């Protein structure tokens, strides 16, 4: 009888699958195999050998093919991913497959690409080549001049694009040799380190001291306080001690400045892992990380799942950022996974931010994280002054009060730079009929279409569908259409009218879609060529605009009335982050926040006492309401073409959970999602809440043993979201 293996197969079905092992090599967990699955052949990962299976012998299928000699996922990482599969209640096969780059998921070899080099050998003789073999002579002379040093193929191609044939002839003569090797990225630091400020020095000392053991830190540094400098020092020390460092940032492609700073200051093998890489670049970076060749890995969310055999330091920059949570498929939170990972590999982890998530603040209170404060800005910079501007009953010019426009003019006159923040792209969020009151709605979502004047389109920001702006109302035909509300396009137009001779840069997802456009716009912002910047939250993250003196926040009120219990937290974080762009060098910054709720105590606290005081009050409210982080939540979501099917399925989930419920756990719903119809499908959800994480986990595990078999499960798409960040 041949051996049996368990294979994790990427499939929405829970569990691992048993196969026959008829291959000659040994069974190695973490190795990729091709196996039959249903009618397809898929790439799975060996979990381990087993002695016994419940699958009848005639139904057992063999492993077709083995892809790797060595595991692509090492044992320690496999165990963490198995934990994550249990914690997030997501099938192991899909969890493991999310940890692999796309090319490895498709069965491509896990091998670093090699590059070609050529060098001249002893005994070659340029003079004895026939005079007419011009190119051969030229190429050989080039190689001889480099004294037998390997020369990259690219250098020869630069001499002539038809270099291959003559080089081949030279190789046949035995005068030139071809060598292939892996080119390791090798960066050289170009800038010197500044002296640390006292608070930076204590933070660095505490983190460096913990290298080699697990400890969690919250580096709470106001914007511009030099958190990055702290990271750099700790990475350098980790590198000295032979450790790899992993740095996670929300979106590297949005902050090219940050990558440049790392390259300026760090030496050795730096690789980045983010969505702007193509598949083969991504595989290369991943392999450098996984083979232990990379000293420093700078990546977005999914880089936390990459193998790092020498891992010794994890940094999560902007730990409060929502993009750290995966919103579909394997819905893990990269910060939380990173914390587990640091514990498992016994290394320090640093969560850095000016506006900590309430989860992390609570962890500090509970003693799970050590707080390292940076309370002052580096250099001469002072914190910006924040002021609320009451816009009730004031005359507004395109959503901006005259006082605000005057303030902009004053700053521009004094050679300052102005940032206008409005978290909506497009021209106006609604197209409304003045005669019948109908709004132009998305035909597939419960949402209004956004007016985009530049492209003459109506676009749905939820499902992406679009159509031309209609000449008249789509309900009654009236041409009396009002564009209601404000977006970046409209504000840019209004400011162009107010300040006709002032260069303006609009920075949002629309204006930066073209490759290189974002870099170009950011460059204009950094140099100060653009005097007014108009943008969405893309402008909030980590940028350093040295000339910026005034930040205007146009729509602060939206967060006060959000449907989600985290709206207020996110509003506070966004305002402080945007405000933090102002006055980062010698000139002091001012922040003006337009509001129709100037007396709102939360806004008042945020503006006058700062984020910490704001967070304290908001967290007390969460505690009273028994909301996270003071309780634990999970969502079961379902969507279907027919609203009743999603609802019926969740009703079955409720029944089954009530039957098996252990401990105290609330089941709320099923209820329609806050936006019920999205992309033409109806969505419903069930909220599970408990004051014990283990209770929630236990009940979900119980549910997962039979959710596949509930009669309604085939009629809709469903998912489980543990610790959801958005409740819809
Ligand atoms: P944060 O990430 O906390 O917002 P940064 O790391 O971007 O802050 O630092 C803000 C500015 O201060 C940068 O221009 C940085 O080069 C500078 N800076 C940081 N630390 C020091 C220091 N110790 N001495 C002088 N300048 C510093
Ligand atoms: Zn109408
Ligand atoms: Zn839509």
XYZ file of C-alpha atoms in Angstrom, residues 41-646:
606
model
C -6.063 19.895 -11.698
C -4.982 22.391 -9.056
C -1.815 23.404 -7.236
C -2.031 22.440 -3.584
C 0.409 22.323 -0.694
C 1.382 19.228 1.261
C 0.312 19.519 4.885
C 1.746 16.177 5.982
C 1.758 12.420 5.740
C -1.127 10.521 7.300
C -1.508 6.909 8.371
C -5.205 6.521 7.767
C -7.986 8.002 5.639
C -11.766 7.786 5.713
C -11.905 8.148 1.938
C -12.843 4.778 0.346
C -9.887 3.317 -1.508
C -11.561 3.393 -4.926
C -12.164 7.148 -4.544
C -8.601 8.036 -3.546
C -6.733 9.876 -6.268
C -2.981 10.142 -6.639
C -0.802 13.243 -6.475
C 0.058 13.932 -10.130
C 3.213 15.900 -9.775
C 5.586 17.437 -7.244
C 6.848 20.947 -8.027
C 9.496 21.559 -5.386
C 12.359 19.759 -3.706
C 12.342 22.207 -0.800
C 9.187 23.586 0.864
C 8.006 26.953 -0.513
C 6.425 27.577 2.885
C 8.687 26.613 5.804
C 7.328 24.834 8.878
C 7.155 27.808 11.241
C 5.196 29.857 8.710
C 2.937 26.889 7.892
C 2.005 26.633 11.570
C 1.191 30.351 11.719
C -0.920 30.133 8.586
C -2.724 27.122 10.064
C -3.434 29.202 13.137
C -4.728 32.048 10.907
C -6.955 29.611 9.040
C -8.523 28.578 12.346
C -8.722 32.108 13.730
C -10.254 33.690 10.615
C -12.239 30.556 9.785
C -10.991 30.561 6.248
C -10.077 27.356 4.362
C -6.423 26.441 4.820
C -5.843 25.900 1.091
C -6.860 29.475 0.317
C -4.847 30.838 3.226
C -1.680 29.070 2.061
C -2.282 30.099 -1.486
C -2.660 33.793 -0.473
C 0.822 33.532 1.008
C 2.315 32.630 -2.392
C 3.077 34.955 -5.299
C 0.770 34.447 -8.298
C 3.396 32.644 -10.381
C 3.972 30.034 -7.680
C 0.233 29.533 -7.358
C 0.276 28.721 -11.051
C 3.003 26.107 -10.649
C 5.974 28.101 -11.970
C 9.394 27.105 -10.578
C 10.476 28.737 -7.319
C 13.791 29.810 -8.774
C 15.533 33.146 -8.834
C 16.007 34.470 -12.355
C 19.623 34.471 -13.444
C 21.332 37.049 -15.586
C 23.852 36.458 -18.369
C 27.430 37.687 -18.210
C 30.360 37.317 -20.619
C 34.084 37.540 -20.114
C 37.185 37.109 -22.220
C 39.462 34.126 -21.581
C 43.222 33.886 -21.584
C 44.709 33.314 -25.025
C 42.249 35.405 -26.996
C 43.751 37.613 -29.645
C 41.933 40.555 -31.168
C 44.582 41.101 -33.866
C 44.196 37.649 -35.355
C 40.491 38.231 -36.104
C 39.794 39.008 -39.749
C 39.683 42.758 -40.372
C 36.147 42.611 -41.764
C 34.808 40.989 -38.562
C 34.340 44.483 -37.212
C 31.749 43.747 -34.604
C 33.597 40.682 -33.282
C 36.717 42.806 -32.869
C 34.825 45.578 -31.158
C 33.076 43.244 -28.716
C 36.199 41.273 -27.901
C 38.191 44.435 -27.336
C 35.492 45.647 -24.960
C 35.723 42.412 -22.956
C 39.540 42.363 -22.984
C 39.604 45.949 -21.729
C 37.670 44.742 -18.680
C 40.451 42.277 -17.948
C 38.332 39.159 -17.833
C 35.699 40.668 -15.520
C 32.155 39.436 -16.286
C 30.207 41.941 -18.385
C 26.393 42.001 -18.369
C 24.602 41.152 -21.602
C 22.998 44.589 -21.499
C 26.404 46.258 -21.880
C 27.110 44.260 -25.033
C 23.655 44.992 -26.386
C 24.469 48.664 -25.922
C 27.392 48.257 -28.354
C 25.203 46.666 -30.985
C 21.769 45.116 -30.995
C 23.141 42.306 -33.198
C 25.753 41.327 -30.622
C 24.644 37.720 -30.135
C 26.014 36.101 -33.298
C 29.521 37.569 -33.092
C 29.720 36.715 -29.359
C 28.681 33.175 -30.230
C 31.533 32.924 -32.746
C 33.943 34.176 -30.094
C 32.661 31.538 -27.701
C 33.181 28.845 -30.352
C 36.796 29.925 -30.648
C 37.121 29.424 -26.904
C 37.923 33.112 -26.341
C 34.795 34.155 -24.506
C 32.893 32.441 -21.727
C 29.251 32.835 -20.734
C 28.390 32.768 -17.038
C 25.003 33.081 -15.435
C 24.377 34.231 -11.913
C 21.720 35.657 -9.684
C 22.028 39.406 -9.358
C 21.459 40.319 -5.752
C 20.080 43.830 -5.299
C 22.793 45.691 -3.439
C 22.028 49.169 -2.215
C 24.573 51.602 -0.861
C 23.512 54.210 1.672
C 24.110 57.744 0.458
C 23.056 59.912 3.365
C 24.341 60.214 6.892
C 22.137 59.782 9.945
C 21.127 62.861 11.962
C 21.725 62.895 15.712
C 18.731 61.453 17.485
C 16.497 63.590 19.638
C 16.262 62.365 23.256
C 12.852 60.714 22.782
C 13.984 59.063 19.556
C 17.093 57.808 21.325
C 15.101 56.179 24.138
C 12.748 54.547 21.657
C 15.649 53.211 19.602
C 17.389 51.927 22.735
C 14.288 50.102 23.962
C 13.659 48.436 20.612
C 17.286 47.517 19.993
C 17.533 46.025 23.456
C 14.655 43.688 22.699
C 16.189 42.291 19.490
C 16.295 38.530 19.861
C 13.126 38.268 21.948
C 9.447 39.058 21.556
C 8.205 42.437 22.615
C 5.471 44.661 21.214
C 5.903 48.439 21.015
C 3.538 51.230 20.123
C 5.675 54.031 18.727
C 3.252 56.884 19.254
C 4.806 59.826 17.511
C 3.036 62.993 16.456
C 3.216 63.666 12.701
C 6.711 64.799 11.774
C 8.304 63.542 15.001
C 10.781 61.308 13.181
C 9.289 57.820 13.467
C 11.001 56.788 10.245
C 14.353 57.720 11.752
C 13.618 55.346 14.639
C 12.766 52.565 12.185
C 15.986 53.159 10.229
C 18.213 52.895 13.314
C 16.534 49.708 14.477
C 16.736 48.148 11.010
C 20.448 48.969 10.817
C 21.074 47.348 14.186
C 19.015 44.289 13.255
C 21.027 44.006 10.037
C 24.293 44.214 12.007
C 23.087 41.324 14.097
C 22.250 39.242 11.035
C 18.466 39.687 11.135
C 16.036 40.402 8.327
C 13.628 43.293 8.913
C 10.092 43.494 7.597
C 8.536 46.943 7.234
C 4.900 47.187 6.342
C 3.507 50.425 4.989
C -0.073 51.076 3.874
C 0.617 51.645 0.176
C 4.178 52.103 -1.019
C 3.188 53.245 -4.471
C 1.363 56.187 -2.851
C 4.446 57.230 -0.910
C 7.452 57.019 -3.245
C 9.257 59.434 -0.901
C 9.393 56.799 1.804
C 11.057 54.222 -0.440
C 13.652 56.825 -1.452
C 14.420 57.526 2.193
C 15.076 53.851 2.848
C 17.365 53.666 -0.179
C 19.200 56.789 0.953
C 19.964 55.390 4.350
C 20.239 51.622 4.214
C 22.872 49.426 2.619
C 22.535 45.830 1.550
C 19.787 43.866 -0.100
C 16.559 45.904 -0.002
C 13.506 44.528 -1.732
C 9.958 45.789 -1.969
C 6.775 43.761 -2.247
C 3.716 45.647 -3.406
C 0.898 45.684 -5.892
C 2.616 47.880 -8.479
C 5.109 45.088 -9.268
C 4.362 42.721 -12.126
C 4.139 38.996 -11.437
C 7.747 38.142 -12.200
C 9.154 41.119 -10.284
C 6.994 40.095 -7.369
C 8.222 36.515 -7.512
C 11.848 37.685 -7.549
C 11.392 39.955 -4.523
C 9.503 37.218 -2.726
C 12.261 34.678 -3.415
C 14.944 37.087 -2.170
C 12.925 37.387 1.030
C 12.185 33.674 1.293
C 15.782 32.577 0.644
C 17.032 34.867 3.371
C 18.980 36.958 0.843
C 17.037 40.167 1.448
C 18.115 42.136 4.512
C 15.156 44.464 4.419
C 11.716 43.785 2.977
C 9.434 46.785 2.533
C 5.958 45.760 1.622
C 2.245 46.215 1.854
C -0.224 44.004 3.713
C 0.540 40.648 2.119
C 4.291 40.883 2.742
C 3.545 39.747 6.298
C 2.768 36.313 4.822
C 6.141 35.926 3.069
C 8.741 33.470 4.408
C 11.623 35.271 6.151
C 14.083 32.745 7.564
C 16.235 35.342 9.383
C 13.360 37.565 10.517
C 14.384 39.626 13.539
C 12.327 42.833 13.450
C 8.828 43.757 12.279
C 7.653 47.330 11.782
C 4.052 48.223 10.980
C 3.958 51.857 9.897
C 0.599 53.673 10.149
C -0.774 50.758 12.141
C -4.204 52.427 12.319
C -4.616 52.297 8.551
C -7.628 50.425 7.233
C -5.718 49.039 4.262
C -3.947 46.610 6.595
C -7.154 44.600 6.671
C -7.832 42.357 3.686
C -11.442 42.951 2.631
C -12.158 39.842 0.612
C -11.115 36.199 0.442
C -8.799 35.505 3.382
C -9.806 38.495 5.504
C -6.806 38.765 7.777
C -5.545 41.857 9.535
C -1.862 42.294 8.699
C -1.117 44.043 12.006
C -2.658 41.273 14.054
C -0.966 38.575 11.980
C 2.320 40.451 12.402
C 1.879 40.427 16.177
C 1.382 36.647 16.144
C 4.346 36.273 13.842
C 6.647 38.331 16.056
C 5.613 36.229 19.033
C 6.212 33.002 17.130
C 9.647 33.982 15.899
C 10.608 35.751 19.118
C 11.362 39.157 17.674
C 10.302 42.711 18.525
C 7.458 44.376 16.667
C 6.976 48.139 16.389
C 3.565 49.608 15.584
C 4.107 53.199 14.538
C 1.505 55.945 14.162
C 0.473 59.424 15.212
C -3.106 58.233 15.641
C -3.158 54.762 17.212
C -6.072 52.456 16.584
C -8.262 51.935 19.634
C -7.189 48.282 19.535
C -3.556 49.247 20.046
C -4.348 51.849 22.709
C -6.267 49.172 24.545
C -3.314 46.794 24.230
C -1.104 49.435 25.851
C -3.586 49.700 28.735
C -3.592 45.926 29.100
C 0.202 45.819 29.131
C 0.521 43.868 25.886
C 2.271 46.751 24.129
C 4.896 49.113 25.499
C 4.290 52.717 24.547
C 7.205 54.733 23.180
C 6.144 58.379 22.846
C 7.597 60.941 20.461
C 5.865 64.123 21.529
C 7.844 66.724 19.593
C 8.464 67.393 15.960
C 11.999 66.968 14.682
C 14.026 69.964 13.558
C 12.512 73.410 14.026
C 9.019 72.312 13.134
C 6.241 73.041 15.622
C 2.842 71.347 15.713
C 0.181 73.017 13.556
C -2.582 75.132 15.090
C -6.055 73.707 14.517
C -9.195 75.817 14.339
C -12.840 75.009 13.725
C -14.697 77.309 11.316
C -18.425 77.517 11.814
C -20.011 77.618 8.356
C -23.658 77.670 9.466
C -25.563 80.545 7.839
C -22.424 81.728 6.079
C -22.246 82.475 2.403
C -20.290 79.714 0.745
C -18.493 79.858 -2.577
C -18.639 76.297 -3.907
C -18.578 74.854 -0.403
C -15.862 77.162 0.895
C -16.501 80.095 3.223
C -15.196 83.549 2.383
C -13.052 83.434 5.534
C -11.408 80.279 4.283
C -10.703 81.799 0.881
C -9.247 84.887 2.590
C -6.978 82.695 4.684
C -5.780 80.903 1.555
C -5.049 84.218 -0.115
C -3.046 85.392 2.891
C -0.928 82.230 2.919
C -0.352 82.350 -0.830
C 0.649 86.017 -0.596
C 3.261 85.060 1.976
C 4.663 82.374 -0.330
C 3.018 79.565 1.599
C 1.464 76.463 0.088
C -2.166 75.443 0.633
C -3.705 71.963 0.825
C -7.455 71.597 0.402
C -8.730 68.261 1.602
C -12.039 66.865 0.433
C -12.562 63.168 0.636
C -14.641 62.838 -2.544
C -13.385 62.590 -6.051
C -15.317 63.683 -9.099
C -17.246 66.917 -9.538
C -20.352 66.366 -7.429
C -21.630 63.318 -5.567
C -25.224 63.695 -6.793
C -27.124 64.759 -9.904
C -30.562 65.876 -8.779
C -33.628 66.869 -10.811
C -35.088 70.210 -9.811
C -38.511 69.332 -11.171
C -39.253 65.838 -9.879
C -36.533 65.422 -7.238
C -35.125 62.214 -8.705
C -31.408 61.567 -8.357
C -29.336 59.765 -10.973
C -28.823 56.405 -9.305
C -26.633 53.436 -10.047
C -28.698 50.722 -11.691
C -26.805 48.008 -9.825
C -26.277 49.556 -6.373
C -28.241 51.452 -3.740
C -26.126 54.509 -4.444
C -26.129 57.789 -6.317
C -23.940 58.201 -9.345
C -21.082 60.689 -8.979
C -20.826 63.388 -11.630
C -17.433 63.472 -13.377
C -17.419 66.593 -15.531
C -13.895 66.131 -16.953
C -14.927 62.952 -18.738
C -18.598 63.849 -19.058
C -19.579 60.658 -17.206
C -21.690 59.524 -14.314
C -19.774 56.938 -12.322
C -20.701 54.662 -9.463
C -17.898 54.682 -6.907
C -19.060 51.345 -5.519
C -19.336 49.022 -8.524
C -17.546 51.077 -11.181
C -20.430 51.188 -13.670
C -20.714 54.387 -15.668
C -22.734 56.169 -18.334
C -22.679 59.563 -20.062
C -24.132 62.504 -18.149
C -27.727 62.622 -19.450
C -28.949 65.847 -21.115
C -32.148 65.688 -19.033
C -33.611 63.969 -15.991
C -33.757 60.219 -16.481
C -37.186 60.134 -14.789
C -39.086 63.120 -16.171
C -36.893 64.532 -18.936
C -36.600 67.972 -17.335
C -33.352 69.776 -18.119
C -33.336 71.487 -14.731
C -30.559 69.328 -13.255
C -28.589 70.322 -10.186
C -25.161 68.997 -9.387
C -25.340 68.707 -5.619
C -22.350 68.559 -3.302
C -18.651 68.878 -3.905
C -15.802 66.739 -5.139
C -12.173 67.428 -5.974
C -12.928 68.417 -9.604
C -15.421 71.062 -8.561
C -13.199 72.469 -5.821
C -10.300 72.645 -8.271
C -12.473 74.591 -10.740
C -13.639 76.970 -8.016
C -10.080 77.595 -6.846
C -8.892 78.148 -10.415
C -11.509 80.865 -10.652
C -10.495 82.420 -7.318
C -6.748 82.181 -7.948
C -6.360 82.230 -11.740
C -2.572 82.664 -11.746
C -1.776 80.082 -9.095
C -0.673 76.583 -10.175
C -2.962 73.912 -8.698
C -2.355 70.159 -8.409
C -5.337 67.855 -8.024
C -4.352 64.545 -6.469
C -6.950 61.784 -6.352
C -7.448 58.369 -7.870
C -8.756 59.820 -11.139
C -5.988 62.329 -11.727
C -3.237 59.802 -10.955
C -4.480 56.781 -12.869
C -1.906 57.119 -15.648
C 1.451 55.515 -14.896
C 3.854 58.085 -13.492
C 1.112 60.684 -12.983
C 1.123 60.384 -9.194
C 4.899 60.771 -8.978
C 4.726 63.810 -11.232
C 1.960 65.474 -9.199
C 3.670 64.695 -5.883
C 6.881 66.139 -7.264
C 5.055 69.387 -8.092
C 3.702 69.375 -4.534
C 7.054 68.698 -2.879
C 9.009 71.306 -4.838
C 6.299 73.864 -4.210
C 5.725 74.439 -7.924
C 2.062 73.670 -7.299
C 0.947 76.269 -4.778
C -2.485 74.801 -4.099
C -3.032 71.072 -3.628
C -6.530 69.650 -3.838
C -6.932 66.040 -2.900
C -8.539 63.113 -1.177
C -7.103 60.898 1.548
C -4.333 59.988 -0.877
C -2.780 63.202 0.414
C -3.123 62.229 4.064
C -0.630 59.405 4.139
C 2.951 60.047 5.144
C 3.808 62.805 2.671
C 6.273 65.505 3.509
C 5.541 68.798 1.718
C 8.149 71.212 3.052
C 6.439 74.404 1.853
C 2.936 73.588 3.101
C 1.590 76.109 5.625
C -2.216 75.898 5.434
C -4.440 72.839 5.442
C -8.176 73.301 4.796
C -10.533 70.459 5.655
C -13.844 71.021 3.896
C -16.108 68.219 5.080
C -15.221 67.232 8.646
C -18.833 66.517 9.584
C -19.300 63.343 7.604
C -17.489 61.222 10.185
C -19.727 62.481 12.979
C -22.769 60.802 11.510
C -21.311 57.656 9.985
C -23.273 54.411 10.127
C -20.300 52.396 11.355
C -19.236 52.403 15.002
C -15.688 53.117 13.829
C -16.661 56.258 11.836
C -15.715 58.600 14.645
C -12.336 56.945 15.219
C -11.576 57.147 11.499
C -12.657 60.792 11.331
C -10.300 61.681 14.181
C -7.418 59.822 12.551
C -8.010 61.345 9.144
C -8.228 64.925 10.446
C -5.052 64.563 12.507
C -3.184 62.889 9.630
C -4.201 65.528 7.081
C -3.489 68.294 9.574
C -0.058 66.739 10.117
C 0.977 67.654 6.577
C 1.090 71.330 7.597
C 4.136 73.152 8.934
C 6.628 70.307 8.766
C 9.620 72.608 8.394
C 10.550 75.970 9.832
C 7.270 77.743 8.980
C 4.403 77.067 11.366
C 1.301 75.423 9.992
C -2.365 76.271 10.335
C -5.294 73.910 9.913
C -8.823 75.168 9.284
C -11.689 72.771 9.656
C -15.085 73.760 8.243
C -17.992 72.385 10.206
C -21.706 72.836 10.798
C -21.256 71.256 14.244
C -18.733 73.549 15.896
C -20.046 72.656 19.358
C -19.726 68.925 18.910
C -17.780 67.778 21.971
C -15.769 65.196 20.046
C -14.633 67.734 17.442
C -13.910 70.217 20.207
C -11.796 67.728 22.117
C -9.917 66.656 19.012
C -9.089 70.207 17.995
C -8.301 71.669 21.403
C -6.896 68.733 23.346
C -5.547 66.460 20.651
C -5.978 62.906 19.490
C -5.167 61.256 22.800
C -7.901 63.043 24.733
C -10.284 62.443 21.838
C -9.446 58.744 21.812
C -9.922 58.444 25.571
C -13.497 59.749 25.393
C -14.378 57.828 22.264
C -13.002 54.646 23.832
C -15.075 55.181 26.972
C -18.138 55.322 24.734
C -17.098 52.085 23.063
C -16.640 50.471 26.430
C -20.079 51.537 27.634
C -21.622 50.242 24.423
C -19.600 47.009 24.729
C -18.140 47.469 21.273
C -14.649 46.436 20.086
C -11.974 46.534 21.337
C -14.018 45.813 24.496
C -15.843 42.943 22.864
C -15.223 40.696 19.882
C -17.125 40.629 16.648
C -17.555 38.589 13.547
C -19.809 39.050 10.549
C -21.346 36.313 8.458
C -22.134 37.890 5.110
C -24.232 36.486 2.312
C -25.069 37.824 -1.113
C -27.315 36.554 -3.864
C -29.133 37.706 -6.967
C -32.314 37.474 -4.896
C -32.454 39.204 -1.508
C -34.630 36.433 -0.057
C -31.994 33.770 -0.718
C -29.288 35.633 1.193
